């Protein structure tokens, strides 16, 4: 049975959803009122397609299955799954999600790609089937990274989450059901903590952007790719595992090493970060850096699958 994904908003994340769905053999209908949106999306898909081919395409995968339409109502007609990707402004998202809810078939699931808002807040203006409007937060590049955080709101029933899990699994994603709604969900809260600390290190002259990135790439990031945070620290405790690690290193948690409050984004700090990133990019266009990242991720995903097959069972309970 052919599936249809409808995408509202075709920035980087929306286009990532489009590329993933096309690679899985879905029909995709997109709406974005921005000038040149369709041209940008098709160029994005062309740039992503070689990596998707290496990862493995569905038999019916075809970029020609993408259609752009002139209205939101046209876009959501006939959709099994609708993905909202408009800018991260709560009032705007509420407005768009209410319009989607009013126009979509009752059985369609509506996922918001929001990285921070809670689903109950997003559902508030929906009058038709508010419970099917959930958070479905992916990670860039969406067409390669398989994790999607699913979060239900006050109006969401278990059946809504179950149907969402099935649909995202058909897109070859690994749904992680967040047990209760919280701003920033799970992964972004973790990334935000590291991001704030990284900004402090640059702001205080401890390290450049390149040096901070090297600390992650050649150190903790390699371990996190396989084991995440808790299992990595479990191994740090030796044969006694996490209990010994906490006994030995737990007191250090009280030491004032970190500065989790974000530093003020002064002009000086902004210049340091921008100049550091431009130095690291070395004049290479973003499309070239995207391809380099994608080649790496394809190989890395093969390794993760080889050494962590239990990743199949990430699903939680709402």
PDB file of C-alpha atoms in Angstrom:
ATOM      1  CA  UNK A   1       0.000   0.000   0.000  1.00  0.00           C
ATOM      2  CA  UNK A   2       1.361   3.383  -1.004  1.00  0.00           C
ATOM      3  CA  UNK A   3       1.841   5.913   1.807  1.00  0.00           C
ATOM      4  CA  UNK A   4       1.696   9.695   1.579  1.00  0.00           C
ATOM      5  CA  UNK A   5       3.712  12.117   3.658  1.00  0.00           C
ATOM      6  CA  UNK A   6       2.606  15.734   3.586  1.00  0.00           C
ATOM      7  CA  UNK A   7       5.261  18.281   4.514  1.00  0.00           C
ATOM      8  CA  UNK A   8       4.360  21.804   5.610  1.00  0.00           C
ATOM      9  CA  UNK A   9       7.437  24.023   5.568  1.00  0.00           C
ATOM     10  CA  UNK A  10      10.463  23.051   3.508  1.00  0.00           C
ATOM     11  CA  UNK A  11      13.525  24.363   5.273  1.00  0.00           C
ATOM     12  CA  UNK A  12      16.421  22.091   6.179  1.00  0.00           C
ATOM     13  CA  UNK A  13      14.284  19.846   8.401  1.00  0.00           C
ATOM     14  CA  UNK A  14      11.270  19.743   6.098  1.00  0.00           C
ATOM     15  CA  UNK A  15      13.492  18.879   3.156  1.00  0.00           C
ATOM     16  CA  UNK A  16      15.146  16.167   5.236  1.00  0.00           C
ATOM     17  CA  UNK A  17      11.753  14.570   5.835  1.00  0.00           C
ATOM     18  CA  UNK A  18      11.016  14.779   2.114  1.00  0.00           C
ATOM     19  CA  UNK A  19      14.262  13.074   1.126  1.00  0.00           C
ATOM     20  CA  UNK A  20      13.755  10.292   3.680  1.00  0.00           C
ATOM     21  CA  UNK A  21      10.171   9.591   2.608  1.00  0.00           C
ATOM     22  CA  UNK A  22      11.090   9.530  -1.083  1.00  0.00           C
ATOM     23  CA  UNK A  23      13.920   7.098  -0.341  1.00  0.00           C
ATOM     24  CA  UNK A  24      11.418   4.815   1.404  1.00  0.00           C
ATOM     25  CA  UNK A  25       9.115   4.812  -1.619  1.00  0.00           C
ATOM     26  CA  UNK A  26       6.441   7.154  -0.231  1.00  0.00           C
ATOM     27  CA  UNK A  27       4.529   9.769  -2.148  1.00  0.00           C
ATOM     28  CA  UNK A  28       5.328  13.242  -0.826  1.00  0.00           C
ATOM     29  CA  UNK A  29       3.181  16.356  -1.134  1.00  0.00           C
ATOM     30  CA  UNK A  30       4.772  19.609   0.026  1.00  0.00           C
ATOM     31  CA  UNK A  31       3.593  23.148   0.673  1.00  0.00           C
ATOM     32  CA  UNK A  32       5.746  26.194   1.363  1.00  0.00           C
ATOM     33  CA  UNK A  33       4.751  29.706   0.258  1.00  0.00           C
ATOM     34  CA  UNK A  34       8.369  30.901   0.081  1.00  0.00           C
ATOM     35  CA  UNK A  35       9.617  31.859  -3.397  1.00  0.00           C
ATOM     36  CA  UNK A  36      11.839  29.217  -4.995  1.00  0.00           C
ATOM     37  CA  UNK A  37      10.890  26.676  -2.297  1.00  0.00           C
ATOM     38  CA  UNK A  38      10.354  23.896  -4.812  1.00  0.00           C
ATOM     39  CA  UNK A  39      13.643  24.560  -6.595  1.00  0.00           C
ATOM     40  CA  UNK A  40      15.539  24.523  -3.292  1.00  0.00           C
ATOM     41  CA  UNK A  41      13.870  21.295  -2.222  1.00  0.00           C
ATOM     42  CA  UNK A  42      14.639  19.481  -5.457  1.00  0.00           C
ATOM     43  CA  UNK A  43      18.284  20.615  -5.273  1.00  0.00           C
ATOM     44  CA  UNK A  44      18.395  19.391  -1.667  1.00  0.00           C
ATOM     45  CA  UNK A  45      17.053  15.963  -2.644  1.00  0.00           C
ATOM     46  CA  UNK A  46      19.552  15.704  -5.512  1.00  0.00           C
ATOM     47  CA  UNK A  47      22.401  16.438  -3.119  1.00  0.00           C
ATOM     48  CA  UNK A  48      21.171  13.891  -0.551  1.00  0.00           C
ATOM     49  CA  UNK A  49      20.298  11.101  -2.986  1.00  0.00           C
ATOM     50  CA  UNK A  50      23.808   9.578  -3.413  1.00  0.00           C
ATOM     51  CA  UNK A  51      24.038   9.025   0.357  1.00  0.00           C
ATOM     52  CA  UNK A  52      20.547   7.544   0.410  1.00  0.00           C
ATOM     53  CA  UNK A  53      21.510   5.190  -2.408  1.00  0.00           C
ATOM     54  CA  UNK A  54      24.488   3.980  -0.380  1.00  0.00           C
ATOM     55  CA  UNK A  55      22.269   3.485   2.655  1.00  0.00           C
ATOM     56  CA  UNK A  56      19.748   1.533   0.582  1.00  0.00           C
ATOM     57  CA  UNK A  57      16.647   2.667  -1.276  1.00  0.00           C
ATOM     58  CA  UNK A  58      13.210   1.094  -1.252  1.00  0.00           C
ATOM     59  CA  UNK A  59      12.294  -0.584  -4.503  1.00  0.00           C
ATOM     60  CA  UNK A  60       9.788   2.152  -5.332  1.00  0.00           C
ATOM     61  CA  UNK A  61      12.024   5.062  -4.270  1.00  0.00           C
ATOM     62  CA  UNK A  62      11.870   7.897  -6.775  1.00  0.00           C
ATOM     63  CA  UNK A  63      12.425  11.676  -6.430  1.00  0.00           C
ATOM     64  CA  UNK A  64       9.679  12.109  -9.034  1.00  0.00           C
ATOM     65  CA  UNK A  65       7.131  11.107  -6.377  1.00  0.00           C
ATOM     66  CA  UNK A  66       7.428  14.613  -4.907  1.00  0.00           C
ATOM     67  CA  UNK A  67       4.647  17.085  -5.692  1.00  0.00           C
ATOM     68  CA  UNK A  68       4.435  20.730  -4.640  1.00  0.00           C
ATOM     69  CA  UNK A  69       0.985  22.288  -4.238  1.00  0.00           C
ATOM     70  CA  UNK A  70      -0.300  25.825  -3.726  1.00  0.00           C
ATOM     71  CA  UNK A  71      -2.135  25.512  -0.417  1.00  0.00           C
ATOM     72  CA  UNK A  72      -1.973  23.782   2.929  1.00  0.00           C
ATOM     73  CA  UNK A  73      -5.396  22.246   2.333  1.00  0.00           C
ATOM     74  CA  UNK A  74      -4.230  20.638  -0.921  1.00  0.00           C
ATOM     75  CA  UNK A  75      -1.081  19.385   0.755  1.00  0.00           C
ATOM     76  CA  UNK A  76      -2.752  17.473   3.582  1.00  0.00           C
ATOM     77  CA  UNK A  77      -5.513  15.901   1.488  1.00  0.00           C
ATOM     78  CA  UNK A  78      -5.035  12.132   1.421  1.00  0.00           C
ATOM     79  CA  UNK A  79      -2.068  12.151   3.823  1.00  0.00           C
ATOM     80  CA  UNK A  80      -1.269   9.265   6.152  1.00  0.00           C
ATOM     81  CA  UNK A  81       1.303  11.360   8.000  1.00  0.00           C
ATOM     82  CA  UNK A  82       1.690  15.145   8.084  1.00  0.00           C
ATOM     83  CA  UNK A  83       4.896  16.798   9.235  1.00  0.00           C
ATOM     84  CA  UNK A  84       4.879  20.466  10.291  1.00  0.00           C
ATOM     85  CA  UNK A  85       8.219  22.300  10.065  1.00  0.00           C
ATOM     86  CA  UNK A  86       7.418  26.007  10.281  1.00  0.00           C
ATOM     87  CA  UNK A  87       9.700  28.391  12.243  1.00  0.00           C
ATOM     88  CA  UNK A  88      10.011  27.823  15.990  1.00  0.00           C
ATOM     89  CA  UNK A  89       7.420  30.363  17.130  1.00  0.00           C
ATOM     90  CA  UNK A  90       4.650  28.959  19.303  1.00  0.00           C
ATOM     91  CA  UNK A  91       1.809  31.158  18.051  1.00  0.00           C
ATOM     92  CA  UNK A  92       2.705  30.430  14.435  1.00  0.00           C
ATOM     93  CA  UNK A  93       2.874  26.701  15.065  1.00  0.00           C
ATOM     94  CA  UNK A  94      -0.483  26.742  16.847  1.00  0.00           C
ATOM     95  CA  UNK A  95      -2.057  28.560  13.936  1.00  0.00           C
ATOM     96  CA  UNK A  96      -0.638  26.197  11.321  1.00  0.00           C
ATOM     97  CA  UNK A  97      -1.380  23.047  13.315  1.00  0.00           C
ATOM     98  CA  UNK A  98      -4.985  24.176  13.880  1.00  0.00           C
ATOM     99  CA  UNK A  99      -5.363  24.681  10.128  1.00  0.00           C
ATOM    100  CA  UNK A 100      -3.850  21.250   9.453  1.00  0.00           C
ATOM    101  CA  UNK A 101      -6.129  19.624  12.029  1.00  0.00           C
ATOM    102  CA  UNK A 102      -9.189  21.227  10.424  1.00  0.00           C
ATOM    103  CA  UNK A 103      -8.238  20.149   6.901  1.00  0.00           C
ATOM    104  CA  UNK A 104      -6.740  16.667   7.378  1.00  0.00           C
ATOM    105  CA  UNK A 105      -8.610  13.380   7.335  1.00  0.00           C
ATOM    106  CA  UNK A 106      -9.468  12.195  10.877  1.00  0.00           C
ATOM    107  CA  UNK A 107      -7.108   9.219  10.665  1.00  0.00           C
ATOM    108  CA  UNK A 108      -4.005  11.174   9.717  1.00  0.00           C
ATOM    109  CA  UNK A 109      -1.245  11.651  12.279  1.00  0.00           C
ATOM    110  CA  UNK A 110       0.196  15.165  12.578  1.00  0.00           C
ATOM    111  CA  UNK A 111       3.787  15.453  13.783  1.00  0.00           C
ATOM    112  CA  UNK A 112       5.508  18.698  14.686  1.00  0.00           C
ATOM    113  CA  UNK A 113       9.268  18.862  14.239  1.00  0.00           C
ATOM    114  CA  UNK A 114       9.549  21.312  17.130  1.00  0.00           C
ATOM    115  CA  UNK A 115      12.759  21.010  19.087  1.00  0.00           C
ATOM    116  CA  UNK A 116      11.425  22.602  22.254  1.00  0.00           C
ATOM    117  CA  UNK A 117       7.668  23.135  22.594  1.00  0.00           C
ATOM    118  CA  UNK A 118       5.399  20.763  24.508  1.00  0.00           C
ATOM    119  CA  UNK A 119       2.629  19.018  22.558  1.00  0.00           C
ATOM    120  CA  UNK A 120      -0.144  20.164  24.908  1.00  0.00           C
ATOM    121  CA  UNK A 121       0.738  23.743  24.004  1.00  0.00           C
ATOM    122  CA  UNK A 122       0.758  22.871  20.305  1.00  0.00           C
ATOM    123  CA  UNK A 123      -2.650  21.132  20.497  1.00  0.00           C
ATOM    124  CA  UNK A 124      -4.404  24.016  22.226  1.00  0.00           C
ATOM    125  CA  UNK A 125      -6.107  25.596  19.197  1.00  0.00           C
ATOM    126  CA  UNK A 126      -6.927  22.302  17.451  1.00  0.00           C
ATOM    127  CA  UNK A 127     -10.651  21.590  17.463  1.00  0.00           C
ATOM    128  CA  UNK A 128     -11.049  18.498  15.291  1.00  0.00           C
ATOM    129  CA  UNK A 129      -8.747  15.692  16.523  1.00  0.00           C
ATOM    130  CA  UNK A 130      -6.272  17.454  18.811  1.00  0.00           C
ATOM    131  CA  UNK A 131      -4.821  14.238  20.236  1.00  0.00           C
ATOM    132  CA  UNK A 132      -3.293  13.203  16.916  1.00  0.00           C
ATOM    133  CA  UNK A 133      -1.172  16.387  16.929  1.00  0.00           C
ATOM    134  CA  UNK A 134       2.065  15.252  18.594  1.00  0.00           C
ATOM    135  CA  UNK A 135       5.722  16.181  18.750  1.00  0.00           C
ATOM    136  CA  UNK A 136       7.790  14.167  16.267  1.00  0.00           C
ATOM    137  CA  UNK A 137      11.242  15.649  16.708  1.00  0.00           C
ATOM    138  CA  UNK A 138      13.937  14.431  14.290  1.00  0.00           C
ATOM    139  CA  UNK A 139      17.655  15.148  14.005  1.00  0.00           C
ATOM    140  CA  UNK A 140      19.578  16.746  11.179  1.00  0.00           C
ATOM    141  CA  UNK A 141      20.160  15.300   8.623  1.00  0.00           C
ATOM    142  CA  UNK A 142      16.705  13.798   8.897  1.00  0.00           C
ATOM    143  CA  UNK A 143      17.188  11.631   5.815  1.00  0.00           C
ATOM    144  CA  UNK A 144      20.062   9.751   7.507  1.00  0.00           C
ATOM    145  CA  UNK A 145      19.701   9.974  11.300  1.00  0.00           C
ATOM    146  CA  UNK A 146      17.000   7.523  12.395  1.00  0.00           C
ATOM    147  CA  UNK A 147      15.938   8.827  15.816  1.00  0.00           C
ATOM    148  CA  UNK A 148      12.584  10.583  16.150  1.00  0.00           C
ATOM    149  CA  UNK A 149      11.298  11.618  19.590  1.00  0.00           C
ATOM    150  CA  UNK A 150       7.542  11.111  19.871  1.00  0.00           C
ATOM    151  CA  UNK A 151       5.743  13.070  22.593  1.00  0.00           C
ATOM    152  CA  UNK A 152       2.010  13.054  23.222  1.00  0.00           C
ATOM    153  CA  UNK A 153       0.058  15.858  24.860  1.00  0.00           C
ATOM    154  CA  UNK A 154      -2.887  16.069  27.221  1.00  0.00           C
ATOM    155  CA  UNK A 155      -5.351  15.130  24.459  1.00  0.00           C
ATOM    156  CA  UNK A 156      -3.239  12.280  23.066  1.00  0.00           C
ATOM    157  CA  UNK A 157      -4.478   8.727  23.442  1.00  0.00           C
ATOM    158  CA  UNK A 158      -2.185   5.653  23.390  1.00  0.00           C
ATOM    159  CA  UNK A 159      -3.616   4.733  19.982  1.00  0.00           C
ATOM    160  CA  UNK A 160      -2.331   7.998  18.503  1.00  0.00           C
ATOM    161  CA  UNK A 161       1.201   7.184  19.647  1.00  0.00           C
ATOM    162  CA  UNK A 162       0.946   3.575  18.507  1.00  0.00           C
ATOM    163  CA  UNK A 163      -0.129   4.629  15.015  1.00  0.00           C
ATOM    164  CA  UNK A 164       2.618   7.246  14.919  1.00  0.00           C
ATOM    165  CA  UNK A 165       5.217   4.637  15.884  1.00  0.00           C
ATOM    166  CA  UNK A 166       4.091   2.412  13.034  1.00  0.00           C
ATOM    167  CA  UNK A 167       4.226   5.205  10.459  1.00  0.00           C
ATOM    168  CA  UNK A 168       7.661   6.452  11.474  1.00  0.00           C
ATOM    169  CA  UNK A 169       8.981   2.898  11.527  1.00  0.00           C
ATOM    170  CA  UNK A 170       7.749   2.556   7.937  1.00  0.00           C
ATOM    171  CA  UNK A 171       9.980   5.561   7.203  1.00  0.00           C
ATOM    172  CA  UNK A 172      12.895   3.480   8.580  1.00  0.00           C
ATOM    173  CA  UNK A 173      13.107   5.622  11.702  1.00  0.00           C
ATOM    174  CA  UNK A 174      13.596   4.546  15.315  1.00  0.00           C
ATOM    175  CA  UNK A 175      10.812   6.142  17.372  1.00  0.00           C
ATOM    176  CA  UNK A 176      11.661   6.958  20.977  1.00  0.00           C
ATOM    177  CA  UNK A 177       8.483   7.625  22.938  1.00  0.00           C
ATOM    178  CA  UNK A 178       9.128  10.257  25.596  1.00  0.00           C
ATOM    179  CA  UNK A 179       7.339   9.200  28.775  1.00  0.00           C
ATOM    180  CA  UNK A 180       6.085  12.681  29.691  1.00  0.00           C
ATOM    181  CA  UNK A 181       6.180  16.020  27.967  1.00  0.00           C
ATOM    182  CA  UNK A 182       8.946  18.426  28.859  1.00  0.00           C
ATOM    183  CA  UNK A 183      10.450  21.423  27.072  1.00  0.00           C
ATOM    184  CA  UNK A 184      13.287  20.310  24.807  1.00  0.00           C
ATOM    185  CA  UNK A 185      12.321  16.620  25.056  1.00  0.00           C
ATOM    186  CA  UNK A 186      15.385  14.399  25.707  1.00  0.00           C
ATOM    187  CA  UNK A 187      18.169  14.759  23.156  1.00  0.00           C
ATOM    188  CA  UNK A 188      18.009  18.521  22.750  1.00  0.00           C
ATOM    189  CA  UNK A 189      18.267  19.016  26.498  1.00  0.00           C
ATOM    190  CA  UNK A 190      21.469  16.972  26.459  1.00  0.00           C
ATOM    191  CA  UNK A 191      22.871  18.788  23.430  1.00  0.00           C
ATOM    192  CA  UNK A 192      21.949  22.167  24.895  1.00  0.00           C
ATOM    193  CA  UNK A 193      23.988  21.451  28.030  1.00  0.00           C
ATOM    194  CA  UNK A 194      27.078  20.650  25.960  1.00  0.00           C
ATOM    195  CA  UNK A 195      26.452  23.665  23.697  1.00  0.00           C
ATOM    196  CA  UNK A 196      26.294  26.086  26.633  1.00  0.00           C
ATOM    197  CA  UNK A 197      29.511  24.712  28.111  1.00  0.00           C
ATOM    198  CA  UNK A 198      31.225  24.906  24.712  1.00  0.00           C
ATOM    199  CA  UNK A 199      30.280  28.576  24.397  1.00  0.00           C
ATOM    200  CA  UNK A 200      31.772  29.277  27.827  1.00  0.00           C
ATOM    201  CA  UNK A 201      35.049  27.572  26.869  1.00  0.00           C
ATOM    202  CA  UNK A 202      35.316  29.749  23.764  1.00  0.00           C
ATOM    203  CA  UNK A 203      34.167  32.899  25.538  1.00  0.00           C
ATOM    204  CA  UNK A 204      36.710  32.425  28.373  1.00  0.00           C
ATOM    205  CA  UNK A 205      39.590  31.829  25.979  1.00  0.00           C
ATOM    206  CA  UNK A 206      40.076  28.225  27.114  1.00  0.00           C
ATOM    207  CA  UNK A 207      39.681  26.791  23.617  1.00  0.00           C
ATOM    208  CA  UNK A 208      38.828  27.657  20.032  1.00  0.00           C
ATOM    209  CA  UNK A 209      35.789  26.243  18.250  1.00  0.00           C
ATOM    210  CA  UNK A 210      38.113  23.814  16.439  1.00  0.00           C
ATOM    211  CA  UNK A 211      39.626  22.597  19.706  1.00  0.00           C
ATOM    212  CA  UNK A 212      36.237  22.090  21.337  1.00  0.00           C
ATOM    213  CA  UNK A 213      35.052  20.094  18.334  1.00  0.00           C
ATOM    214  CA  UNK A 214      38.254  18.016  18.376  1.00  0.00           C
ATOM    215  CA  UNK A 215      37.629  17.147  22.032  1.00  0.00           C
ATOM    216  CA  UNK A 216      34.254  15.682  21.027  1.00  0.00           C
ATOM    217  CA  UNK A 217      35.267  14.080  17.713  1.00  0.00           C
ATOM    218  CA  UNK A 218      38.350  12.275  19.045  1.00  0.00           C
ATOM    219  CA  UNK A 219      37.170  11.679  22.599  1.00  0.00           C
ATOM    220  CA  UNK A 220      33.713  11.442  24.097  1.00  0.00           C
ATOM    221  CA  UNK A 221      31.887  11.539  20.758  1.00  0.00           C
ATOM    222  CA  UNK A 222      33.407   8.260  19.602  1.00  0.00           C
ATOM    223  CA  UNK A 223      32.150   6.470  22.697  1.00  0.00           C
ATOM    224  CA  UNK A 224      28.768   8.155  22.615  1.00  0.00           C
ATOM    225  CA  UNK A 225      28.186   6.888  19.054  1.00  0.00           C
ATOM    226  CA  UNK A 226      28.059   3.354  20.396  1.00  0.00           C
ATOM    227  CA  UNK A 227      27.121   3.489  24.073  1.00  0.00           C
ATOM    228  CA  UNK A 228      25.578   6.839  24.903  1.00  0.00           C
ATOM    229  CA  UNK A 229      26.160   8.511  28.260  1.00  0.00           C
ATOM    230  CA  UNK A 230      25.158   6.032  30.942  1.00  0.00           C
ATOM    231  CA  UNK A 231      26.736   2.877  29.519  1.00  0.00           C
ATOM    232  CA  UNK A 232      29.965   4.820  28.859  1.00  0.00           C
ATOM    233  CA  UNK A 233      30.155   5.782  32.547  1.00  0.00           C
ATOM    234  CA  UNK A 234      29.172   2.233  33.554  1.00  0.00           C
ATOM    235  CA  UNK A 235      32.377   1.002  31.918  1.00  0.00           C
ATOM    236  CA  UNK A 236      34.359   3.703  33.729  1.00  0.00           C
ATOM    237  CA  UNK A 237      33.598   1.860  36.982  1.00  0.00           C
ATOM    238  CA  UNK A 238      35.487  -1.235  35.919  1.00  0.00           C
ATOM    239  CA  UNK A 239      34.184  -4.657  36.953  1.00  0.00           C
ATOM    240  CA  UNK A 240      31.865  -3.083  39.544  1.00  0.00           C
ATOM    241  CA  UNK A 241      30.295  -0.861  36.903  1.00  0.00           C
ATOM    242  CA  UNK A 242      28.156   2.207  37.561  1.00  0.00           C
ATOM    243  CA  UNK A 243      27.987   1.779  41.350  1.00  0.00           C
ATOM    244  CA  UNK A 244      31.766   2.008  41.697  1.00  0.00           C
ATOM    245  CA  UNK A 245      31.942   4.858  39.189  1.00  0.00           C
ATOM    246  CA  UNK A 246      29.456   6.896  41.238  1.00  0.00           C
ATOM    247  CA  UNK A 247      31.252   6.121  44.478  1.00  0.00           C
ATOM    248  CA  UNK A 248      34.600   7.151  43.014  1.00  0.00           C
ATOM    249  CA  UNK A 249      33.656  10.089  40.805  1.00  0.00           C
ATOM    250  CA  UNK A 250      30.279  11.119  42.202  1.00  0.00           C
ATOM    251  CA  UNK A 251      31.709  13.646  44.691  1.00  0.00           C
ATOM    252  CA  UNK A 252      33.265  15.538  41.768  1.00  0.00           C
ATOM    253  CA  UNK A 253      29.746  16.410  40.636  1.00  0.00           C
ATOM    254  CA  UNK A 254      29.669  18.918  43.471  1.00  0.00           C
ATOM    255  CA  UNK A 255      32.744  20.712  42.160  1.00  0.00           C
ATOM    256  CA  UNK A 256      32.022  23.919  40.206  1.00  0.00           C
ATOM    257  CA  UNK A 257      33.533  22.733  36.936  1.00  0.00           C
ATOM    258  CA  UNK A 258      30.681  23.527  34.606  1.00  0.00           C
ATOM    259  CA  UNK A 259      28.770  26.703  33.793  1.00  0.00           C
ATOM    260  CA  UNK A 260      25.407  25.527  32.560  1.00  0.00           C
ATOM    261  CA  UNK A 261      23.925  29.014  32.431  1.00  0.00           C
ATOM    262  CA  UNK A 262      24.452  30.229  28.881  1.00  0.00           C
ATOM    263  CA  UNK A 263      26.955  33.062  28.472  1.00  0.00           C
ATOM    264  CA  UNK A 264      25.758  36.401  27.157  1.00  0.00           C
ATOM    265  CA  UNK A 265      25.974  36.446  23.377  1.00  0.00           C
ATOM    266  CA  UNK A 266      28.176  39.515  23.135  1.00  0.00           C
ATOM    267  CA  UNK A 267      29.452  40.750  19.785  1.00  0.00           C
ATOM    268  CA  UNK A 268      32.893  39.538  20.824  1.00  0.00           C
ATOM    269  CA  UNK A 269      31.676  35.986  21.521  1.00  0.00           C
ATOM    270  CA  UNK A 270      29.651  35.897  18.302  1.00  0.00           C
ATOM    271  CA  UNK A 271      32.741  36.980  16.343  1.00  0.00           C
ATOM    272  CA  UNK A 272      34.879  34.289  18.012  1.00  0.00           C
ATOM    273  CA  UNK A 273      32.372  31.550  17.199  1.00  0.00           C
ATOM    274  CA  UNK A 274      31.732  32.707  13.634  1.00  0.00           C
ATOM    275  CA  UNK A 275      35.421  33.185  12.835  1.00  0.00           C
ATOM    276  CA  UNK A 276      36.282  29.811  14.339  1.00  0.00           C
ATOM    277  CA  UNK A 277      33.630  27.999  12.316  1.00  0.00           C
ATOM    278  CA  UNK A 278      34.651  29.786   9.118  1.00  0.00           C
ATOM    279  CA  UNK A 279      38.250  28.711   9.748  1.00  0.00           C
ATOM    280  CA  UNK A 280      37.107  25.105  10.212  1.00  0.00           C
ATOM    281  CA  UNK A 281      34.996  25.229   7.041  1.00  0.00           C
ATOM    282  CA  UNK A 282      38.060  26.450   5.123  1.00  0.00           C
ATOM    283  CA  UNK A 283      36.002  28.039   2.374  1.00  0.00           C
ATOM    284  CA  UNK A 284      34.154  24.834   1.506  1.00  0.00           C
ATOM    285  CA  UNK A 285      30.493  25.405   0.552  1.00  0.00           C
ATOM    286  CA  UNK A 286      27.802  23.986   2.812  1.00  0.00           C
ATOM    287  CA  UNK A 287      26.723  21.472   0.153  1.00  0.00           C
ATOM    288  CA  UNK A 288      30.234  20.010   0.131  1.00  0.00           C
ATOM    289  CA  UNK A 289      30.319  19.821   3.927  1.00  0.00           C
ATOM    290  CA  UNK A 290      26.867  18.186   3.861  1.00  0.00           C
ATOM    291  CA  UNK A 291      28.141  15.464   1.514  1.00  0.00           C
ATOM    292  CA  UNK A 292      31.236  14.875   3.657  1.00  0.00           C
ATOM    293  CA  UNK A 293      29.069  14.553   6.768  1.00  0.00           C
ATOM    294  CA  UNK A 294      26.636  12.252   4.990  1.00  0.00           C
ATOM    295  CA  UNK A 295      29.383   9.914   3.743  1.00  0.00           C
ATOM    296  CA  UNK A 296      30.678   9.640   7.299  1.00  0.00           C
ATOM    297  CA  UNK A 297      27.228   9.029   8.764  1.00  0.00           C
ATOM    298  CA  UNK A 298      26.399   6.268   6.285  1.00  0.00           C
ATOM    299  CA  UNK A 299      29.519   4.363   7.325  1.00  0.00           C
ATOM    300  CA  UNK A 300      28.968   5.146  11.006  1.00  0.00           C
ATOM    301  CA  UNK A 301      25.364   3.926  10.891  1.00  0.00           C
ATOM    302  CA  UNK A 302      26.607   0.615   9.488  1.00  0.00           C
ATOM    303  CA  UNK A 303      28.944   0.302  12.473  1.00  0.00           C
ATOM    304  CA  UNK A 304      26.251   1.201  14.981  1.00  0.00           C
ATOM    305  CA  UNK A 305      23.931  -1.409  13.503  1.00  0.00           C
ATOM    306  CA  UNK A 306      26.718  -4.005  13.593  1.00  0.00           C
ATOM    307  CA  UNK A 307      27.668  -3.432  17.222  1.00  0.00           C
ATOM    308  CA  UNK A 308      24.342  -2.341  18.732  1.00  0.00           C
ATOM    309  CA  UNK A 309      21.604  -4.456  17.109  1.00  0.00           C
ATOM    310  CA  UNK A 310      19.461  -4.015  20.223  1.00  0.00           C
ATOM    311  CA  UNK A 311      18.862  -0.454  18.993  1.00  0.00           C
ATOM    312  CA  UNK A 312      15.824  -2.008  17.309  1.00  0.00           C
ATOM    313  CA  UNK A 313      14.078  -1.821  20.677  1.00  0.00           C
ATOM    314  CA  UNK A 314      14.191   1.889  21.469  1.00  0.00           C
ATOM    315  CA  UNK A 315      10.451   2.241  21.776  1.00  0.00           C
ATOM    316  CA  UNK A 316       9.259   3.394  25.170  1.00  0.00           C
ATOM    317  CA  UNK A 317       5.821   3.994  26.613  1.00  0.00           C
ATOM    318  CA  UNK A 318       3.992   7.287  26.812  1.00  0.00           C
TER     319      UNK A 318
END
